[in-house]
Short mmCIF file of C-alpha atoms (C1' of nucleotides) in Angstrom, two decimals:
data_model
loop_
_atom_site.label_atom_id
_atom_site.label_comp_id
_atom_site.label_asym_id
_atom_site.label_seq_id
_atom_site.Cartn_x
_atom_site.Cartn_y
_atom_site.Cartn_z
CA MET A 193 23.15 3.72 1.08
CA ALA A 194 20.58 2.15 -1.16
CA GLY A 195 19.22 2.33 -4.59
CA LYS A 196 21.67 0.65 -6.90
CA ARG A 197 19.02 -0.68 -9.16
CA GLU A 198 20.23 -2.79 -12.03
CA ARG A 199 18.25 -4.15 -14.87
CA ILE A 200 17.21 -7.73 -14.38
CA ALA A 201 16.61 -10.49 -16.87
CA ILE A 202 13.10 -11.84 -17.09
CA ARG A 203 13.62 -15.38 -15.94
CA ARG A 204 12.84 -17.25 -12.78
CA ILE A 205 14.62 -15.75 -9.78
CA ASP A 206 16.69 -18.50 -8.23
CA ASN A 207 17.02 -17.16 -4.71
CA LEU A 208 13.88 -18.02 -2.76
CA ALA A 209 13.93 -15.00 -0.46
CA ALA A 210 14.54 -12.62 -3.32
CA ARG A 211 11.84 -14.28 -5.38
CA GLN A 212 9.31 -13.89 -2.59
CA VAL A 213 10.19 -10.27 -2.02
CA THR A 214 9.91 -9.55 -5.72
CA PHE A 215 6.61 -11.40 -5.82
CA SER A 216 5.15 -9.21 -3.11
CA LYS A 217 6.31 -6.01 -4.71
CA ARG A 218 5.36 -6.81 -8.28
CA ARG A 219 2.07 -8.37 -7.30
CA ARG A 220 0.99 -5.14 -5.65
CA GLY A 221 2.11 -3.19 -8.67
CA LEU A 222 0.26 -5.48 -11.05
CA PHE A 223 -3.01 -5.29 -9.13
CA LYS A 224 -2.73 -1.54 -8.89
CA LYS A 225 -2.24 -1.26 -12.65
CA ALA A 226 -5.15 -3.59 -13.24
CA GLU A 227 -7.43 -1.43 -11.15
CA GLU A 228 -6.20 1.76 -12.78
CA LEU A 229 -6.85 0.37 -16.24
CA SER A 230 -10.40 -0.55 -15.33
CA ILE A 231 -11.10 2.89 -13.89
CA LEU A 232 -9.31 5.05 -16.43
CA CYS A 233 -10.58 3.22 -19.47
CA ASP A 234 -13.90 1.95 -18.25
CA ALA A 235 -12.85 -1.61 -18.93
CA GLU A 236 -13.66 -4.81 -17.15
CA VAL A 237 -10.68 -6.56 -15.69
CA GLY A 238 -10.29 -9.88 -13.97
CA LEU A 239 -6.97 -10.94 -12.51
CA VAL A 240 -6.05 -14.12 -10.70
CA VAL A 241 -2.65 -14.96 -9.29
CA PHE A 242 -1.44 -18.05 -7.51
CA SER A 243 1.89 -17.74 -5.78
CA ALA A 244 4.37 -20.57 -6.16
CA THR A 245 3.14 -21.78 -2.79
CA GLY A 246 -0.44 -21.84 -3.95
CA LYS A 247 -1.71 -18.71 -2.28
CA LEU A 248 -4.49 -16.97 -4.18
CA PHE A 249 -4.78 -13.30 -5.00
CA ASN A 250 -7.47 -11.85 -7.21
CA PHE A 251 -9.10 -8.73 -8.48
CA ALA A 252 -12.18 -8.05 -10.49
CA SER A 253 -13.52 -4.74 -11.65
CA SER A 254 -17.21 -4.37 -11.29
CA ARG A 255 -19.72 -1.89 -12.59
CA THR A 256 -22.40 -3.80 -10.77
CA MET B 88 7.70 18.67 -29.97
CA ALA B 89 6.64 16.05 -27.50
CA GLY B 90 7.06 14.95 -23.93
CA LYS B 91 5.22 17.40 -21.74
CA ARG B 92 3.84 14.72 -19.48
CA GLU B 93 1.57 15.64 -16.61
CA ARG B 94 0.28 13.43 -13.88
CA ILE B 95 -3.26 12.24 -14.30
CA ALA B 96 -5.94 11.43 -11.77
CA ILE B 97 -7.21 7.89 -11.61
CA ARG B 98 -10.74 8.35 -12.81
CA ARG B 99 -12.53 7.61 -16.04
CA ILE B 100 -11.01 9.50 -18.95
CA ASP B 101 -13.78 11.55 -20.50
CA ASN B 102 -12.39 12.00 -23.98
CA LEU B 103 -13.12 8.88 -26.00
CA ALA B 104 -10.08 9.04 -28.24
CA ALA B 105 -7.74 9.67 -25.32
CA ARG B 106 -9.39 6.87 -23.37
CA GLN B 107 -8.86 4.42 -26.21
CA VAL B 108 -5.24 5.39 -26.66
CA THR B 109 -4.59 5.04 -22.96
CA PHE B 110 -6.36 1.71 -23.00
CA SER B 111 -4.07 0.39 -25.70
CA LYS B 112 -0.92 1.58 -24.02
CA ARG B 113 -1.76 0.52 -20.49
CA ARG B 114 -3.22 -2.77 -21.59
CA ARG B 115 0.08 -3.72 -23.18
CA GLY B 116 1.92 -2.66 -20.08
CA LEU B 117 -0.39 -4.63 -17.82
CA PHE B 118 -0.06 -7.83 -19.83
CA LYS B 119 3.68 -7.45 -19.95
CA LYS B 120 3.82 -7.07 -16.17
CA ALA B 121 1.55 -10.07 -15.73
CA GLU B 122 3.82 -12.24 -17.83
CA GLU B 123 6.94 -10.99 -16.06
CA LEU B 124 5.46 -11.77 -12.66
CA SER B 125 4.65 -15.30 -13.70
CA ILE B 126 8.13 -15.88 -15.04
CA LEU B 127 10.19 -14.10 -12.40
CA CYS B 128 8.31 -15.50 -9.44
CA ASP B 129 7.17 -18.83 -10.79
CA ALA B 130 3.55 -17.88 -10.20
CA GLU B 131 0.44 -18.71 -12.13
CA VAL B 132 -1.35 -15.73 -13.56
CA GLY B 133 -4.63 -15.38 -15.36
CA LEU B 134 -5.72 -12.04 -16.75
CA VAL B 135 -8.80 -11.15 -18.72
CA VAL B 136 -9.76 -7.71 -19.96
CA PHE B 137 -12.83 -6.49 -21.80
CA SER B 138 -12.55 -3.11 -23.41
CA ALA B 139 -15.46 -0.73 -23.04
CA THR B 140 -16.54 -1.86 -26.49
CA GLY B 141 -16.55 -5.48 -25.43
CA LYS B 142 -13.34 -6.62 -27.06
CA LEU B 143 -11.57 -9.42 -25.19
CA PHE B 144 -7.91 -9.63 -24.27
CA ASN B 145 -6.48 -12.37 -22.12
CA PHE B 146 -3.35 -13.98 -20.80
CA ALA B 147 -2.67 -17.11 -18.86
CA SER B 148 0.65 -18.37 -17.63
CA SER B 149 1.18 -22.03 -18.17
CA ARG B 150 3.83 -24.40 -16.95
CA THR B 151 2.40 -27.25 -18.90
"C1'" DC C 123 -6.06 3.38 -35.04
"C1'" DG C 124 -1.05 2.31 -34.79
"C1'" DA C 125 3.84 3.99 -34.52
"C1'" DG C 126 7.49 7.05 -32.89
"C1'" DC C 127 9.29 10.67 -29.65
"C1'" DT C 128 10.50 12.65 -25.22
"C1'" DA C 129 9.81 14.50 -20.73
"C1'" DT C 130 8.22 12.85 -16.52
"C1'" DG C 131 5.87 10.06 -13.36
"C1'" DT C 132 6.06 5.58 -11.38
"C1'" DA C 133 7.68 0.98 -10.17
"C1'" DT C 134 11.14 -1.45 -8.18
"C1'" DA C 135 16.18 -3.90 -7.35
"C1'" DA C 136 19.30 -3.47 -3.94
"C1'" DG C 137 20.74 -1.97 0.49
"C1'" DT C 138 20.00 -0.99 5.16
"C1'" DA C 139 18.00 -1.66 9.65
"C1'" DT D 288 10.92 -11.66 7.19
"C1'" DT D 289 9.04 -6.91 6.88
"C1'" DA D 290 9.60 -2.12 6.45
"C1'" DC D 291 11.98 1.84 4.65
"C1'" DT D 292 15.24 4.26 1.51
"C1'" DT D 293 16.95 5.66 -2.82
"C1'" DA D 294 19.01 5.35 -7.34
"C1'" DT D 295 17.55 4.07 -11.56
"C1'" DA D 296 15.00 1.23 -14.93
"C1'" DC D 297 10.73 1.31 -16.92
"C1'" DA D 298 5.97 2.98 -18.07
"C1'" DT D 299 3.40 6.32 -20.16
"C1'" DA D 300 0.82 11.26 -21.22
"C1'" DG D 301 0.77 14.34 -24.66
"C1'" DC D 302 2.15 15.32 -29.42
"C1'" DT D 303 3.15 14.56 -34.18
"C1'" DC D 304 2.75 11.81 -38.43
#
DNA sequence: CGAGCTATGTATAAGTA
DNA sequence: TTACTTATACATAGCTC
């Protein structure tokens, strides 16, 4: 019923809806990886993302 | 000879050598994902990482 | 430290609802 | 859209050089 994943080319996704869905999914994945890297490797990580519509998302590791 | 991968917990890797190797591998993966997100979704992304030893790595999307 | 290798874990492209 | 499902692409832990 689902799951026919194909490889995709790394270039701007034309379809707006698809692009937004992909943005949400990959953004979460990216932030998760960023946090994992900081924890696993005791590194400091700062990440800032602006969506195409200007919405801000950010992460910063902190050892206070 | 190789490939007996186990799942790992997300907490600081104690062994220094292992931590550094993981840092190198995951850092590359993270930067790759960051670039892909910026391209695929037309987003602006800024990423800065300091290794535990203070080495800097950074990426910034640019539509200039 | 970096460069393969490979088994596995994980992320995610498409579909469905 | 927003969530959930699932097949599959991709990332990567553990080794070996």
